[in-house]
Amino acid sequence: MDMDIKRLAKLAKLKFTPEEEEKYAAQMASIVAMVEKLPDLDASGPLIDPDNPMEFRKDEVAQNYRRDELIANAPEVQAGCIVVPKTVAEE
Amino acid sequence: MKGMNINMELYRLTAAELSRMIRNKEVSSTEVTKSVFSRIKAKENEIEAYVTLNEEGALKKAAEVDEKIARGETLSSLAGIPVGIKDNICTKGLRTTCSSKMLSNFVPPYNATVINKLEAADFVCTGKLNMDEFAMGSSTETSFFKKTKNPFDTSRVPGGSSGGSAASVACGEAIVSLGSDTGGSIRQPASFCGVVGMKPTYGSVSRFGLVAFASSLDQIGPFGRCVEDVAMLTSVICGKDPMDTTSVRREYPRFEDHLSTDVKGLRIGIPEVYFGKGVTEEVRQSVMKAAHQYEAMGAVLVPVELPQPDYALAAYYIIACAEASSNLARFDGVKYGYRSPNFTSLEDLYENTRSEGFGEEVKRRIMLGTYVLSSGYYDAYYKKAKFTQNLMQDMFRKAFTQADVILCPTAPDTAFKFGENSDDQVKMYMNDILTVTVNIVGLPAISIPCGFDSKGMPVGCQLIGDKFSEQLLLNTAFAYEKAVGGFDLSRTLA
Amino acid sequence: MIVGLEVHCELNTKTKIYCSCRNSFGAEVNSQCCSVCMGMPGTLPTLNEKVVDYAVKMGYALNCSINPVSKQDRKNYFYPDLPKAYQISQFDIPLCENGHLDILVDGKEKRIGITRIHIEEDAGKLIHDESFAGTLVDFNRCGVPLIEIVSEPDLRSSAEAKAYLDTIREIVIYLGISDGKMQEGSIRCDINVSVHKPGEPFGTRVEMKNVNTFSGAVRAIEYEAARQIEVLENGGTISQETRRWDDLKGCNFLLRSKEDAQDYRYFPEPDLSTIVLDEEHLAELKASIPELPNKKVVRYMQTLSIPEEDARLLVESVEKAAYFEEIIAAGKIVPKDAANWVLGAVSRVINETGKSIAEIGVSAEKMAKLIEMLEKKEISSSAGSTVFEEMLHSDKTPADIVAEKGLAQVSDQDVLQQIVDQVAAANQKSIDDYRGGKTNALGFLVGQCMKASKGKGNPAIMREMLLKILEQN
């Protein structure tokens, strides 16, 4: 199995010590061996389920929250906004 | 009827019994609620079923119900009944942690739809029940807060992930409870703790406000000490919810009004592969004894072919972890929940928050989910698992032309000891091998107690039905319950 | 130069795409949010039906085929403006595919392929302030509905790209699905640019992000093409990368190379079931598409003989174009005359008063009548202006106003001849001047005739009569 633990951790925004990395690599190897027991079948074509059509929502406004309720759980707030470390400009 | 002794033992009664007594003014909801909280005080140190208790809120609500009854209002059958709620179901103003450090201080400003429905039925909320962290586990050992004990033997696990929901009902710390089932998380702990637990058809209960583990598999469901209690709770929570597009619009009956013990001519499918590898002889025998009990009552046992449990388990872990890796990405220390104090940059904030806030099992599953979705692996894992899911649905469709209900063990073995499986993930995951298939195909299934093994631990019998066949499942379970004279919880309620 | 564009356009639905929060611009920070668009645990999206309808309309407008069965997918990445850490978008089955758009460049139509149109949610806004060490997050824009329109690499110059963007903007405004306000970020685009020598295969494409104005798009494309040519001429190679356009500095810089390409781990959104559109509804949406501005301009030019400049000016405004068409339908008049009135006097009033055409209260029928009277020379052009001014303030018809104010242009030969004879008799000197070669004396004489007729005489007829006298002998 060619699992790049470092790259996956980066994608998942997790950080591991070298020891943890080793442990995870071993554990993941046996888990992946388990999940590889899938039957041989043709898995081409799109994944779509036309038998479960969605009921759409009507375009009608409902305002149910006050700002203070929504940001009450935030770790850091300033001027009604949530605060994060300075971001480098992207998009 | 207001003697001290009787009040102290009200917690031992079923929701159905208490409901009749409350509405006949034989007892008050306040008395029932106090009885349950005194039971909690007596047992909680030992069992540790709750993450958060709601005594003040519960007594206030009970008093309200009593006033309504005094005014002669017509109330729902669940009115005034103390119900415990799994801690991944959002309760407005009441801490909802998912048993994770990540959400240890999270107080939702909204209710899950099932909570709104229960509130409309005037339920009394006892508190929030312990679980495996983010519902990932089969023993409730991955909870950040505590290890819930099996009331039959406190050296053993209660099962999981809804371990608190099962244990609390088994030992009288709640009359009934809600759990959630993604791969067996209601049925397996019900089986381990000797209670009844049902996973309804995917789409019959709204998932709005259930903190998602695997969106396409998660379903909220009830625990009770008898089938009628489970039926009562199911009736309240079912229904199309405009807030959940995956919930299904259809008529949902009041199941408890239609319970029947007639199983004559019922075709009960016996899938041989689900009695095979890994299933202990004692479990096999207990479950087959239940099957023969049905036969004696006029049902017919027929062999049915079902998907290989190995396939199901593989597809399950791929789909569940893929969805989980995405569902749990929102826990990033920005808007709510834990934020690591150690950071200088945004990247640090993310990585440290998530590494410190999540436990090991959660991180393992996020890593697996990230892997199976990552570029180059998506087709081989995720997509193939989804096609396997279609294949399995076809097999079940065929099976249900041959049988009305399928019967098999809920878990390969009875409750294991703490730490017994914690070092071997694959061995732990094998606990789910008989339950995950049902989630993968979106069917309803119920676990009912069917005796004890030689260690005195309860064995669970799983009944699987076709989509939206909850009434038939409940009736089949009810027939067995009546035939064996009820489920024996004398040891845990004592 | 090869250019392809990905245009993101905010739809002007009342509510957001996945929750019932108000979709509005410029509200107080975090005041247009709920548990769903804040990505709180356990909350679920519900799809706004208008978003689907609007996207399908755009699909029909751009000649796409519509997928009656489509789905939504999750695009996973972490950023503080994305509360769920995934964006709900569409990956392999967009609502609309395989269309085209005809744009007008240098008076000629050019067909640009449309790869796809899909629906997705917008992200929040990050507020950077010099006085503050951190970044502030405002979630109001989270869940604002977007359509992403992806073009084929069919554009060959920045002018074509500009024409394409202008046309897209006009169309969304025509369809009423977006307000198209660039200063509010309603339309933004990502640009793919590559260069190659004639006859050689296409070069490697570079993606540019953060282009928020159409003029910025022109500058960004020219900058990037020049940069690539310079690299190639110096013997370098172009690598597939993403660059960020900085409009203030007028240059772009590397955001990420191909090696750091994001792995978005797309997979079908399990919280939303399938989008299934029935034929009847699709037919209704298709039937609701009006004639589009790009086609209108060409029709005005080709069948109504309106110059391109005027055609564009008319079509730019849905209201003006509609008014113009109502006027020419209401009377038998020369379209160019109607265009002149709409772009002249009517536009001036709109600009001065800030009112809409409907609000100024001059119906197309009245306008047509007025133009008819002018064309038939029943009133003079100065009388025409008077009639128009009067119509702004009263409900009277042009005919009533003309009658009331005595503005009818006199064309009666006898009456006019009498006036002309009188003027000629009184101005022998001017007649002599004219005959002596000072031809501008004619203007003076016509003026005198107008004055004598109190402005009502038909100047053309009187001019003819004067000429007859002047050319005698």
Coordinates of C-alpha atoms in Angstrom, one line a residue, chain B residues 90 103 106 109-110 202 207-212 215-216 242-246 322-323 326-327 329-332 335-336 346 350 354 370 373-375 378 382, chain C residues 35-36 38-47 71 73-74 76 78-86 137 139 263-273:
Chain B
C90 CA -28.6 19.2 19.2
L103 CA -17.3 20.4 21.2
F106 CA -20.7 23.8 22.4
P109 CA -28.7 27.9 19.4
Y110 CA -31.1 25.4 17.7
Y202 CA -33.1 5.8 6.1
R207 CA -31.4 14.2 10.5
F208 CA -31.5 17.9 11.0
G209 CA -29.6 18.7 14.1
L210 CA -28.0 15.3 14.4
V211 CA -24.2 16.0 14.2
A212 CA -23.3 14.2 11.1
S215 CA -24.8 11.6 6.2
S216 CA -26.0 8.8 3.9
P242 CA -38.6 20.3 5.0
M243 CA -35.2 20.9 6.6
D244 CA -33.8 17.5 5.5
T245 CA -34.1 16.8 1.8
T246 CA -33.2 13.2 2.4
A322 CA -15.2 9.4 3.4
E323 CA -18.3 11.3 4.4
S326 CA -15.8 15.9 5.0
N327 CA -18.4 16.3 7.7
A329 CA -13.8 19.3 8.5
R330 CA -15.9 22.1 9.8
F331 CA -14.4 21.6 13.3
D332 CA -11.5 23.9 12.6
K335 CA -16.6 29.4 14.5
Y336 CA -17.3 27.2 17.5
L346 CA -3.8 30.0 10.2
Y350 CA -6.1 24.4 12.0
R354 CA -7.8 19.4 15.1
T370 CA -9.3 11.5 3.2
L373 CA -11.4 10.3 -1.6
S374 CA -8.0 11.6 -2.6
S375 CA -7.0 12.0 -6.2
Y378 CA -11.5 7.8 -5.5
Y382 CA -15.2 5.4 -2.8
Chain C
S35 CA -27.1 27.9 11.6
V36 CA -27.0 26.5 8.1
M38 CA -22.6 29.3 9.4
G39 CA -22.0 25.5 9.0
M40 CA -23.1 24.7 12.5
P41 CA -23.0 21.0 13.5
G42 CA -26.0 18.9 12.4
T43 CA -27.5 21.5 10.1
L44 CA -28.5 20.5 6.6
P45 CA -28.8 22.4 3.3
T46 CA -32.1 22.7 1.4
L47 CA -31.9 23.8 -2.3
K71 CA -26.6 16.3 -8.6
D73 CA -21.0 17.6 -5.0
R74 CA -18.7 18.7 -2.2
N76 CA -13.4 20.0 0.2
F78 CA -10.1 24.6 4.4
Y79 CA -10.4 28.4 4.5
P80 CA -11.9 30.7 7.1
D81 CA -14.5 32.1 4.7
L82 CA -15.9 28.6 4.1
P83 CA -17.6 27.5 7.3
K84 CA -18.3 23.9 6.4
A85 CA -14.8 23.5 5.0
Y86 CA -16.4 22.3 1.8
V137 CA -14.7 37.0 9.0
F139 CA -20.4 35.2 6.8
D263 CA -6.8 17.9 -4.0
Y264 CA -10.5 18.9 -3.5
R265 CA -11.7 15.3 -3.0
Y266 CA -15.0 15.9 -4.8
F267 CA -17.8 13.5 -3.9
P268 CA -21.5 13.5 -4.3
E269 CA -23.2 15.7 -1.6
P270 CA -25.0 13.1 0.6
D271 CA -27.2 15.7 2.3
L272 CA -29.0 16.6 -0.9
S273 CA -31.0 14.2 -3.0

